[in-house]
Short mmCIF file of C-alpha atoms in Angstrom, two decimals:
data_model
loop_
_atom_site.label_atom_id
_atom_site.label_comp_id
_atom_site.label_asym_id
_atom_site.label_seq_id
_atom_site.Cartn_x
_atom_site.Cartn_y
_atom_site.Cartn_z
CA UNK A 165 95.88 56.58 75.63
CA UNK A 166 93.11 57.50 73.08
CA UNK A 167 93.97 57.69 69.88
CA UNK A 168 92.20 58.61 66.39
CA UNK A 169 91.85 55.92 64.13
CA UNK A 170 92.17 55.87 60.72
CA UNK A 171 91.32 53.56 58.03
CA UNK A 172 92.18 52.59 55.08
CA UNK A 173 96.39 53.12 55.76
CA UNK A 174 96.53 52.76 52.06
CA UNK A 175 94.75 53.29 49.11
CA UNK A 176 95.10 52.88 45.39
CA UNK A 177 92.30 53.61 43.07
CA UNK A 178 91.77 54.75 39.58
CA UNK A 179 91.18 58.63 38.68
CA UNK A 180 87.66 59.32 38.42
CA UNK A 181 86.84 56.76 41.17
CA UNK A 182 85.27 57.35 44.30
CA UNK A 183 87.18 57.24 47.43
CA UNK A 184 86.06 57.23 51.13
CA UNK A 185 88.71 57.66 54.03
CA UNK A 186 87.21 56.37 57.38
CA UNK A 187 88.10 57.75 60.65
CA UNK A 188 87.28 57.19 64.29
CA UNK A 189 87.51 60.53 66.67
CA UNK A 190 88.47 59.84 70.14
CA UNK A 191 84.99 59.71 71.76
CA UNK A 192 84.06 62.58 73.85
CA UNK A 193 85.57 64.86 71.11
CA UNK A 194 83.44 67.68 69.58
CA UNK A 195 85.42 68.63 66.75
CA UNK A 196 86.49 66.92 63.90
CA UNK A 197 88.58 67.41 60.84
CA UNK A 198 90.39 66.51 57.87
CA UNK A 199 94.01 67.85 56.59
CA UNK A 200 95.97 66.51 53.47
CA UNK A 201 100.05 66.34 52.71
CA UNK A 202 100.97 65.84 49.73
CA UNK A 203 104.23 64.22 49.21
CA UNK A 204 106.89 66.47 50.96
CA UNK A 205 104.82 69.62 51.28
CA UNK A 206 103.17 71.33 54.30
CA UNK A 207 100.08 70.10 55.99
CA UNK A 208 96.76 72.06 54.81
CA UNK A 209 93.52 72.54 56.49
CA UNK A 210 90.67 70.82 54.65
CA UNK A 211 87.70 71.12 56.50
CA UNK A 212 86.32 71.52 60.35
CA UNK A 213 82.77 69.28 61.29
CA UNK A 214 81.04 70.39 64.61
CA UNK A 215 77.83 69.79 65.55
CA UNK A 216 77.15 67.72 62.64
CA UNK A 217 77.52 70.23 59.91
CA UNK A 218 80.65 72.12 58.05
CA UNK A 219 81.89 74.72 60.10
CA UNK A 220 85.02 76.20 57.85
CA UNK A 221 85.99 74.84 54.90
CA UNK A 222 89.41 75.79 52.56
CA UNK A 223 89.41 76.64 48.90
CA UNK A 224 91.11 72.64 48.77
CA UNK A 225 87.93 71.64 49.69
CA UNK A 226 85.72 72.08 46.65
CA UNK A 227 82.29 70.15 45.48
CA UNK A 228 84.28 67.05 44.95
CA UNK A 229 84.66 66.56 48.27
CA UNK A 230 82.19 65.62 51.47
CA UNK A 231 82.06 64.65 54.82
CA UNK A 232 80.02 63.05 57.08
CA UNK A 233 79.49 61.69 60.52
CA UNK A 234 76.86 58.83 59.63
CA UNK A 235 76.34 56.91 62.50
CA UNK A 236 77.88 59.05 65.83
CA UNK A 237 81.17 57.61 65.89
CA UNK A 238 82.70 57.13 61.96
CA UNK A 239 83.58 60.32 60.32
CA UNK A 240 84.38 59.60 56.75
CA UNK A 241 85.50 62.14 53.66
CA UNK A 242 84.66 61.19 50.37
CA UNK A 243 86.19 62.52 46.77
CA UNK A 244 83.87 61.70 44.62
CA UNK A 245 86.16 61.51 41.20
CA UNK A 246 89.47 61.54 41.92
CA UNK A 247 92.15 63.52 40.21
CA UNK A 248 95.80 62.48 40.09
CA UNK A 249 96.49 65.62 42.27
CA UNK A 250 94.46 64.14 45.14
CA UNK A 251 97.29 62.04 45.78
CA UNK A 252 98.34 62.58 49.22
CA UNK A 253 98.24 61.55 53.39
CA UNK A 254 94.99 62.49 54.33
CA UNK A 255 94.84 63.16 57.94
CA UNK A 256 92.36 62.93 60.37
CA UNK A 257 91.58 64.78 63.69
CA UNK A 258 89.40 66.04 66.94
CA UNK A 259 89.69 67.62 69.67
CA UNK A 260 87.41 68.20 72.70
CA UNK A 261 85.28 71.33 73.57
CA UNK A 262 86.49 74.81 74.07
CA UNK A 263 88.32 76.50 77.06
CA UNK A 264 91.97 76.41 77.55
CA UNK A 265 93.03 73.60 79.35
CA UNK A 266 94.63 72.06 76.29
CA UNK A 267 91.09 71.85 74.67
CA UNK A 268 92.18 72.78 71.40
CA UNK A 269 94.75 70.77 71.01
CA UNK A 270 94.27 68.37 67.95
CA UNK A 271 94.77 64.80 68.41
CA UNK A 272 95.43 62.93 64.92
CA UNK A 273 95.14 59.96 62.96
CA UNK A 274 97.95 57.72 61.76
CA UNK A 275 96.80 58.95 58.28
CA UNK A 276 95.30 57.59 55.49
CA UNK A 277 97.72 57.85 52.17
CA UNK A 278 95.60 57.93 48.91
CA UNK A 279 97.33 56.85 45.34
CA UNK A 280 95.41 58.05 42.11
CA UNK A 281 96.90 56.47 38.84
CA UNK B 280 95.59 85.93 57.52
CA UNK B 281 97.80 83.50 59.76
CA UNK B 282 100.86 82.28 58.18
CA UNK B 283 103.91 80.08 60.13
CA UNK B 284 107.38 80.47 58.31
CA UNK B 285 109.77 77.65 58.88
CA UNK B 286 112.91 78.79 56.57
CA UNK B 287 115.38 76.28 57.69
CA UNK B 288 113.97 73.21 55.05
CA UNK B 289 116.64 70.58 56.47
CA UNK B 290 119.03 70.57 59.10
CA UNK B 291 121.48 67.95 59.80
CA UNK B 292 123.51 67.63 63.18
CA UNK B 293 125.57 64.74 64.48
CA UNK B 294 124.52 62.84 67.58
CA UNK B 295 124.32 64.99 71.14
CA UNK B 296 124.97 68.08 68.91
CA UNK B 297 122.28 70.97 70.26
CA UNK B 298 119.77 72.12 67.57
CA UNK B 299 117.30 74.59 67.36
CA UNK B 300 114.52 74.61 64.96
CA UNK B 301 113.20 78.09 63.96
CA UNK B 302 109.67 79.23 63.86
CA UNK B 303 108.36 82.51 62.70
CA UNK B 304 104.53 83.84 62.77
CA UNK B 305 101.86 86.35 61.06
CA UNK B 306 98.81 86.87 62.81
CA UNK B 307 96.23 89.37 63.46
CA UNK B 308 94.58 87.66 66.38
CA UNK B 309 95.38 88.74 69.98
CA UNK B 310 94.56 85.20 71.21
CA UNK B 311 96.28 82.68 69.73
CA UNK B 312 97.98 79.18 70.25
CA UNK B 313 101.44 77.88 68.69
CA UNK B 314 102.18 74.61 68.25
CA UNK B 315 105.40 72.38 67.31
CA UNK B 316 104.31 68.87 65.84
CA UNK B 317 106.51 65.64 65.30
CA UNK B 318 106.43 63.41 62.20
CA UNK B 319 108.80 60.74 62.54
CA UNK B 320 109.34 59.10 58.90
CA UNK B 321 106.20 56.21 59.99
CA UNK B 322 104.34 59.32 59.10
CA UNK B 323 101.71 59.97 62.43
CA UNK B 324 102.02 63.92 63.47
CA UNK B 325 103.08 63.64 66.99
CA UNK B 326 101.79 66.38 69.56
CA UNK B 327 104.78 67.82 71.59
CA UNK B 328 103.85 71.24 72.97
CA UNK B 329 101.14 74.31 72.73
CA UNK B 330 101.49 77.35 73.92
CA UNK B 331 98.75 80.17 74.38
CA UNK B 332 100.14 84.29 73.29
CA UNK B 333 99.62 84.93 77.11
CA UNK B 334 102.14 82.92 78.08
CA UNK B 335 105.50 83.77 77.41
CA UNK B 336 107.94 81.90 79.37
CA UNK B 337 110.14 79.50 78.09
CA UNK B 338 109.33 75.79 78.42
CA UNK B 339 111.87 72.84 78.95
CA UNK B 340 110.87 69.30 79.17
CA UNK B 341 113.14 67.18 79.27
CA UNK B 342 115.55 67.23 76.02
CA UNK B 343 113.36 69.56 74.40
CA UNK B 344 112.75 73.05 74.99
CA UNK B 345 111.24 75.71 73.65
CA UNK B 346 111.29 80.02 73.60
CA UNK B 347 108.55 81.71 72.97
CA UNK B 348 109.01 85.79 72.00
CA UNK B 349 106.30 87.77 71.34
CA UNK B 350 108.28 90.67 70.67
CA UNK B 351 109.64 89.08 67.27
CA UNK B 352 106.87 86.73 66.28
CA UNK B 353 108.92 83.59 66.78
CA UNK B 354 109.05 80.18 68.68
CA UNK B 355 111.74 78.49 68.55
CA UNK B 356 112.33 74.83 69.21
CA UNK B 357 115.63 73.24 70.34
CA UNK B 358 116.67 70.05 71.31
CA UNK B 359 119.77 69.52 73.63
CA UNK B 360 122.11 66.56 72.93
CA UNK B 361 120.09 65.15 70.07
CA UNK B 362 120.06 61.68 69.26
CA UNK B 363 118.98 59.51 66.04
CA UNK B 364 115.23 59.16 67.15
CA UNK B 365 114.72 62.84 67.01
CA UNK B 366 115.22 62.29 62.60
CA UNK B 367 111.87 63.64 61.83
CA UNK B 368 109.88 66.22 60.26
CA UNK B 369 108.98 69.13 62.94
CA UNK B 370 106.52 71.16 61.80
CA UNK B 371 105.25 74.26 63.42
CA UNK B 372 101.74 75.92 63.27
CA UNK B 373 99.52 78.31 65.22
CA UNK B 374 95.68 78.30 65.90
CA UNK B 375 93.09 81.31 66.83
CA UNK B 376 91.35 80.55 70.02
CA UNK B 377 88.96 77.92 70.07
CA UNK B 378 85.52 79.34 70.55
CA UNK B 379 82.16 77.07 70.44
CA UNK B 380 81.57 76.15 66.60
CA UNK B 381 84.57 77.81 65.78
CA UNK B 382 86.87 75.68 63.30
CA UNK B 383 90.27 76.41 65.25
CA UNK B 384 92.33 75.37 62.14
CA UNK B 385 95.60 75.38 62.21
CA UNK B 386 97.69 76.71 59.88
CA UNK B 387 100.88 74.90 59.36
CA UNK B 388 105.07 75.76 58.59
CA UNK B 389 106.47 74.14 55.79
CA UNK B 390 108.66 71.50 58.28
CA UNK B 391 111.70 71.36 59.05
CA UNK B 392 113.41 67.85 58.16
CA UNK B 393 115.84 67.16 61.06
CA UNK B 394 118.55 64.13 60.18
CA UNK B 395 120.83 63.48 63.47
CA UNK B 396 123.72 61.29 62.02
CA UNK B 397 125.77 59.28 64.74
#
């Protein structure tokens, strides 16, 4: 079955540092995006990608973070200096096209968890 | 705004007991999807079932099962005669429709930690 890939599984850096989470969509998806959990808490909404630009963002995602789908198949987020409060399991996830025959139903990564010390 | 209310944080049941998760939501959208999502303590979120708001009737696949009401904003999520693999976080969450460029985020429950004890 095809499955989102995410990379790295874990993380460590330094606050201030630069992080990029890498993630592979399943390949005829449209739609991409990024959530976060922090330890225990709910899953939040980070950001939606379609078409190759931003398409909703949340109040989360502010001018420290970016995304990007470089090369057609890799869709990475980067913080660009970390805080210890972006400590958390970033997820990743597509889906395909619209319609209703389970089209938007998001397929996701294994996660990617980030440590800032 | 869309909001999902789980209130029951952690439930604990002993093997083959029935449980049923709750699931309560706020939207302004006519068209709309709910969702229940696994994560088992490895940490993936595991698909298990969508539902569109045009579609009311109750859903049973094997263990699981799951009753949508319109009529009270809920859907509910039980699982018959549960076992020790169902010890996971079960989160629910609800989407608009997807239209072209549309985000379609989906707004997430808190979770509901389930711990089946033999």
């Amino acid at each position: 079955e095809p499955e989102v890939t995410q990379t790295p599984s874990h993380q460590v850096t330094q606050m201030g540092q630069e992080v990029i989470l890498r993630c592979v969509p399943i390949s005829n998806h449209l739609y991409f995006y990024w959530y976060r959990q922090i330890l225990g808490q709910k899953v939040e909404f980070l950001v939606s990608f379609y078409n190759n630009e931003i398409s909703e963002k949340s109040e989360i995602f502010d001018d420290q973070f970016s995304v990007e789908r470089p090369d057609g198949s890799n869709f990475t987020l980067k913080i660009r200096s970390t805080k210890l409060e972006d400590s958390a399991m970033y997820f990743c996830a597509s889906r395909t096209g619209t319609g209703y025959s389970g089209a938007n139903v998001l397929t996701f990564g294994a996660g990617s968890r980030l440590t800032v010390l | 705004a869309q909001k999902v209310t789980q209130a029951q944080t952690e439930i604990s049941v002993v093997e083959k007991e029935d449980v049923t998760l709750d699931c309560v939501y706020e939207t302004r959208d006519t068209t709309y999807y709910l969702f229940w999502y696994k994560q088992p303590p490895s940490g993936e979120l595991v698909f298990l079932i969508r539902r569109n708001s045009f579609d009311e009737q109750n859903e049973i696949s094997g263990r699981y099962s799951w009753n949508f009401q319109k009529s009270t904003s809920s859907f509910n999520f039980t699982i018959t005669a549960s076992q020790v693999v169902d010890s996971a976080v079960y989160f629910c969450a609800l989407s608009e429709a997807p239209v072209t460029g549309g985000g379609n985020k989906l707004t997430f429950g808190t979770g509901t930690q389930l711990k089946v004890e033999l």
